[in-house]
Amino acid sequence: AVVSTQSTGITNNLSMGVGVKLGCIAGLLISVYALWVEHQVKTRSNYLALCDLHQYASCSRVLSSKYAKGFGVLGAIFGDNSVVNQPNCLYGIMFYLIYLTLDTIQQRLMVIQLKFTLSASSLVMSIYLAYILAFVLVDLCLVCLATYVVNIALAVPAFENYYDAMRKFAAESEKKE
């Protein structure tokens, strides 16, 4: 079913305009930078990333931790050499590319539901990784925080569009009965 995503909320311009696309591009750039930092840390001794500000504000330390690959759990489940145990930033790159692609597709109910599910998943992972960052690694990673902000910014219009679509779908279903 084609469900209009017109909204009266403040996120209408973001969801229907360039805001979501810019958010995805920002997320892609941040994730690519994180991948580059991870590679540099592995290949160059004494590498200092632009986002390394202090002993307790070091993205290179965070991005080289065990939690930066497979979210810190996939290696334990599937093995460290498993194809699914990839750097988190690769998952981020895939997420933002898929999300960007979905944003260019006609906003059918299935696309709206998929964007909602992807956004909800990204928020859950952001909360998990923020917990790891703050309470396990006890560090501040500007790159990580930037991805959390992008994920929140993408989730707001996705959630609004989802709930608007569900209300409209329910209203259309009631009319048919």
mmCIF file of C-alpha atoms in Angstrom:
data_model
loop_
_atom_site.group_PDB
_atom_site.id
_atom_site.type_symbol
_atom_site.label_atom_id
_atom_site.label_comp_id
_atom_site.label_asym_id
_atom_site.label_seq_id
_atom_site.Cartn_x
_atom_site.Cartn_y
_atom_site.Cartn_z
ATOM 1 C CA ALA A 1 0.000 0.000 0.000
ATOM 2 C CA VAL A 2 1.173 3.507 -0.738
ATOM 3 C CA VAL A 3 0.853 5.624 2.367
ATOM 4 C CA SER A 4 1.453 9.332 2.197
ATOM 5 C CA THR A 5 4.146 10.511 4.560
ATOM 6 C CA GLN A 6 2.896 14.090 4.779
ATOM 7 C CA SER A 7 3.264 15.232 8.337
ATOM 8 C CA THR A 8 2.423 18.305 10.303
ATOM 9 C CA GLY A 9 5.411 17.836 12.610
ATOM 10 C CA ILE A 10 8.647 19.769 12.568
ATOM 11 C CA THR A 11 10.503 16.814 11.055
ATOM 12 C CA ASN A 12 8.539 16.901 7.784
ATOM 13 C CA ASN A 13 11.226 18.964 6.056
ATOM 14 C CA LEU A 14 13.905 16.605 7.325
ATOM 15 C CA SER A 15 12.133 13.437 6.280
ATOM 16 C CA MET A 16 10.953 14.687 2.906
ATOM 17 C CA GLY A 17 13.879 16.975 2.084
ATOM 18 C CA VAL A 18 17.590 16.710 2.193
ATOM 19 C CA GLY A 19 17.982 16.319 5.970
ATOM 20 C CA VAL A 20 17.903 12.524 5.994
ATOM 21 C CA LYS A 21 20.229 12.321 3.010
ATOM 22 C CA LEU A 22 22.670 14.729 4.663
ATOM 23 C CA GLY A 23 22.465 12.695 7.867
ATOM 24 C CA CYS A 24 23.276 9.522 5.952
ATOM 25 C CA ILE A 25 26.178 11.215 4.181
ATOM 26 C CA ALA A 26 27.474 12.528 7.520
ATOM 27 C CA GLY A 27 27.167 9.037 9.007
ATOM 28 C CA LEU A 28 29.003 7.576 6.024
ATOM 29 C CA LEU A 29 31.835 10.096 6.313
ATOM 30 C CA ILE A 30 32.158 9.528 10.060
ATOM 31 C CA SER A 31 32.172 5.748 9.583
ATOM 32 C CA VAL A 32 34.761 5.925 6.797
ATOM 33 C CA TYR A 33 36.939 8.136 9.002
ATOM 34 C CA ALA A 34 36.568 5.635 11.859
ATOM 35 C CA LEU A 35 37.629 2.817 9.526
ATOM 36 C CA TRP A 36 40.640 4.867 8.442
ATOM 37 C CA VAL A 37 41.594 5.549 12.078
ATOM 38 C CA GLU A 38 41.274 1.830 12.907
ATOM 39 C CA HIS A 39 43.546 0.965 9.983
ATOM 40 C CA GLN A 40 46.107 3.623 10.923
ATOM 41 C CA VAL A 41 46.212 2.445 14.538
ATOM 42 C CA LYS A 42 46.897 -1.122 13.375
ATOM 43 C CA THR A 43 49.557 -0.211 10.821
ATOM 44 C CA ARG A 44 51.390 2.772 12.330
ATOM 45 C CA SER A 45 52.933 2.814 15.767
ATOM 46 C CA ASN A 46 52.361 5.977 17.784
ATOM 47 C CA TYR A 47 49.574 7.099 15.432
ATOM 48 C CA LEU A 48 47.689 10.104 16.795
ATOM 49 C CA ALA A 49 44.252 10.686 15.273
ATOM 50 C CA LEU A 50 42.665 14.126 15.011
ATOM 51 C CA CYS A 51 40.006 12.909 17.425
ATOM 52 C CA ASP A 52 42.564 11.955 20.094
ATOM 53 C CA LEU A 53 42.273 14.898 22.463
ATOM 54 C CA HIS A 54 43.341 13.517 25.822
ATOM 55 C CA GLN A 55 44.162 10.312 27.660
ATOM 56 C CA TYR A 56 40.452 9.860 28.386
ATOM 57 C CA ALA A 57 39.230 11.296 25.079
ATOM 58 C CA SER A 58 40.847 9.025 22.541
ATOM 59 C CA CYS A 59 38.914 7.676 19.600
ATOM 60 C CA SER A 60 41.904 5.628 18.427
ATOM 61 C CA ARG A 61 41.967 3.832 21.782
ATOM 62 C CA VAL A 62 38.240 3.120 21.538
ATOM 63 C CA LEU A 63 38.391 2.143 17.853
ATOM 64 C CA SER A 64 41.178 -0.324 18.568
ATOM 65 C CA SER A 65 39.418 -1.928 21.539
ATOM 66 C CA LYS A 66 37.753 -5.349 21.395
ATOM 67 C CA TYR A 67 34.366 -3.573 21.333
ATOM 68 C CA ALA A 68 35.154 -1.883 18.006
ATOM 69 C CA LYS A 69 34.827 -5.164 16.146
ATOM 70 C CA GLY A 70 31.645 -7.203 16.075
ATOM 71 C CA PHE A 71 30.246 -4.915 18.784
ATOM 72 C CA GLY A 72 32.432 -6.814 21.228
ATOM 73 C CA VAL A 73 30.174 -9.882 21.079
ATOM 74 C CA LEU A 74 30.131 -11.351 17.556
ATOM 75 C CA GLY A 75 33.686 -12.668 17.875
ATOM 76 C CA ALA A 76 32.754 -14.540 21.057
ATOM 77 C CA ILE A 77 29.690 -16.041 19.376
ATOM 78 C CA PHE A 78 30.959 -16.789 15.872
ATOM 79 C CA GLY A 79 34.736 -16.716 16.372
ATOM 80 C CA ASP A 80 37.254 -13.914 15.940
ATOM 81 C CA ASN A 81 37.938 -14.886 12.318
ATOM 82 C CA SER A 82 34.257 -15.149 11.352
ATOM 83 C CA VAL A 83 33.031 -13.127 8.396
ATOM 84 C CA VAL A 84 30.413 -11.490 10.642
ATOM 85 C CA ASN A 85 33.031 -10.238 13.109
ATOM 86 C CA GLN A 86 33.811 -7.030 11.235
ATOM 87 C CA PRO A 87 34.696 -3.539 12.480
ATOM 88 C CA ASN A 88 31.622 -1.720 13.764
ATOM 89 C CA CYS A 89 32.281 1.115 11.327
ATOM 90 C CA LEU A 90 31.744 -1.311 8.406
ATOM 91 C CA TYR A 91 28.320 -2.073 9.845
ATOM 92 C CA GLY A 92 27.803 1.685 10.074
ATOM 93 C CA ILE A 93 28.778 2.156 6.422
ATOM 94 C CA MET A 94 26.317 -0.567 5.393
ATOM 95 C CA PHE A 95 23.596 0.929 7.603
ATOM 96 C CA TYR A 96 23.958 4.446 6.167
ATOM 97 C CA LEU A 97 24.117 3.170 2.567
ATOM 98 C CA ILE A 98 20.975 1.067 3.038
ATOM 99 C CA TYR A 99 19.196 3.931 4.788
ATOM 100 C CA LEU A 100 20.192 6.381 2.059
ATOM 101 C CA THR A 101 18.923 3.970 -0.586
ATOM 102 C CA LEU A 102 15.623 3.505 1.260
ATOM 103 C CA ASP A 103 15.214 7.259 1.508
ATOM 104 C CA THR A 104 15.292 7.524 -2.297
ATOM 105 C CA ILE A 105 12.588 4.868 -2.772
ATOM 106 C CA GLN A 106 8.891 5.775 -2.899
ATOM 107 C CA GLN A 107 7.743 5.789 0.710
ATOM 108 C CA ARG A 108 5.515 2.739 0.691
ATOM 109 C CA LEU A 109 4.451 1.284 4.010
ATOM 110 C CA MET A 110 7.089 -1.465 3.825
ATOM 111 C CA VAL A 111 9.888 1.108 3.313
ATOM 112 C CA ILE A 112 8.586 3.212 6.196
ATOM 113 C CA GLN A 113 8.476 0.129 8.431
ATOM 114 C CA LEU A 114 11.994 -0.898 7.387
ATOM 115 C CA LYS A 115 13.389 2.582 8.109
ATOM 116 C CA PHE A 116 11.640 2.516 11.493
ATOM 117 C CA THR A 117 13.162 -0.902 12.284
ATOM 118 C CA LEU A 118 16.624 0.166 11.145
ATOM 119 C CA SER A 119 16.403 3.371 13.205
ATOM 120 C CA ALA A 120 15.207 1.527 16.294
ATOM 121 C CA SER A 121 18.056 -0.975 15.900
ATOM 122 C CA SER A 122 20.609 1.811 15.479
ATOM 123 C CA LEU A 123 19.353 3.470 18.661
ATOM 124 C CA VAL A 124 19.608 0.223 20.628
ATOM 125 C CA MET A 125 23.168 -0.290 19.364
ATOM 126 C CA SER A 126 24.036 3.346 20.101
ATOM 127 C CA ILE A 127 22.819 2.972 23.682
ATOM 128 C CA TYR A 128 24.776 -0.279 24.082
ATOM 129 C CA LEU A 129 27.958 1.220 22.636
ATOM 130 C CA ALA A 130 27.547 4.439 24.645
ATOM 131 C CA TYR A 131 27.299 2.310 27.791
ATOM 132 C CA ILE A 132 30.493 0.451 26.796
ATOM 133 C CA LEU A 133 32.190 3.765 26.054
ATOM 134 C CA ALA A 134 31.225 5.415 29.354
ATOM 135 C CA PHE A 135 31.317 2.547 31.848
ATOM 136 C CA VAL A 136 33.605 -0.150 30.441
ATOM 137 C CA LEU A 137 36.220 1.744 28.455
ATOM 138 C CA VAL A 138 35.760 4.942 30.501
ATOM 139 C CA ASP A 139 36.652 7.042 27.492
ATOM 140 C CA LEU A 140 35.249 9.790 25.318
ATOM 141 C CA CYS A 141 35.197 9.105 21.592
ATOM 142 C CA LEU A 142 34.092 12.077 19.494
ATOM 143 C CA VAL A 143 33.657 9.883 16.411
ATOM 144 C CA CYS A 144 31.418 7.531 18.375
ATOM 145 C CA LEU A 145 29.377 10.391 19.836
ATOM 146 C CA ALA A 146 28.942 11.870 16.367
ATOM 147 C CA THR A 147 27.459 8.594 15.090
ATOM 148 C CA TYR A 148 25.067 8.491 18.049
ATOM 149 C CA VAL A 149 23.887 12.018 17.198
ATOM 150 C CA VAL A 150 23.414 11.086 13.526
ATOM 151 C CA ASN A 151 21.468 7.968 14.507
ATOM 152 C CA ILE A 152 19.165 10.009 16.740
ATOM 153 C CA ALA A 153 18.698 12.616 14.001
ATOM 154 C CA LEU A 154 17.739 9.885 11.516
ATOM 155 C CA ALA A 155 15.410 8.188 13.987
ATOM 156 C CA VAL A 156 13.234 11.226 14.697
ATOM 157 C CA PRO A 157 11.714 11.538 11.192
ATOM 158 C CA ALA A 158 11.653 7.748 10.776
ATOM 159 C CA PHE A 159 9.595 7.343 13.953
ATOM 160 C CA GLU A 160 7.317 10.236 13.063
ATOM 161 C CA ASN A 161 6.725 8.871 9.540
ATOM 162 C CA TYR A 162 6.080 5.403 10.932
ATOM 163 C CA TYR A 163 3.473 6.548 13.442
ATOM 164 C CA ASP A 164 1.812 8.836 10.859
ATOM 165 C CA ALA A 165 1.692 5.953 8.371
ATOM 166 C CA MET A 166 0.242 3.577 10.972
ATOM 167 C CA ARG A 167 -2.490 6.093 11.858
ATOM 168 C CA LYS A 168 -3.336 6.598 8.179
ATOM 169 C CA PHE A 169 -3.255 2.867 7.496
ATOM 170 C CA ALA A 170 -5.623 2.246 10.422
ATOM 171 C CA ALA A 171 -7.958 5.009 9.218
ATOM 172 C CA GLU A 172 -7.984 3.584 5.670
ATOM 173 C CA SER A 173 -8.666 0.095 7.032
ATOM 174 C CA GLU A 174 -11.608 1.393 9.076
ATOM 175 C CA LYS A 175 -13.083 3.060 5.966
ATOM 176 C CA LYS A 176 -13.027 -0.246 4.070
ATOM 177 C CA GLU A 177 -14.893 -2.072 6.838
#
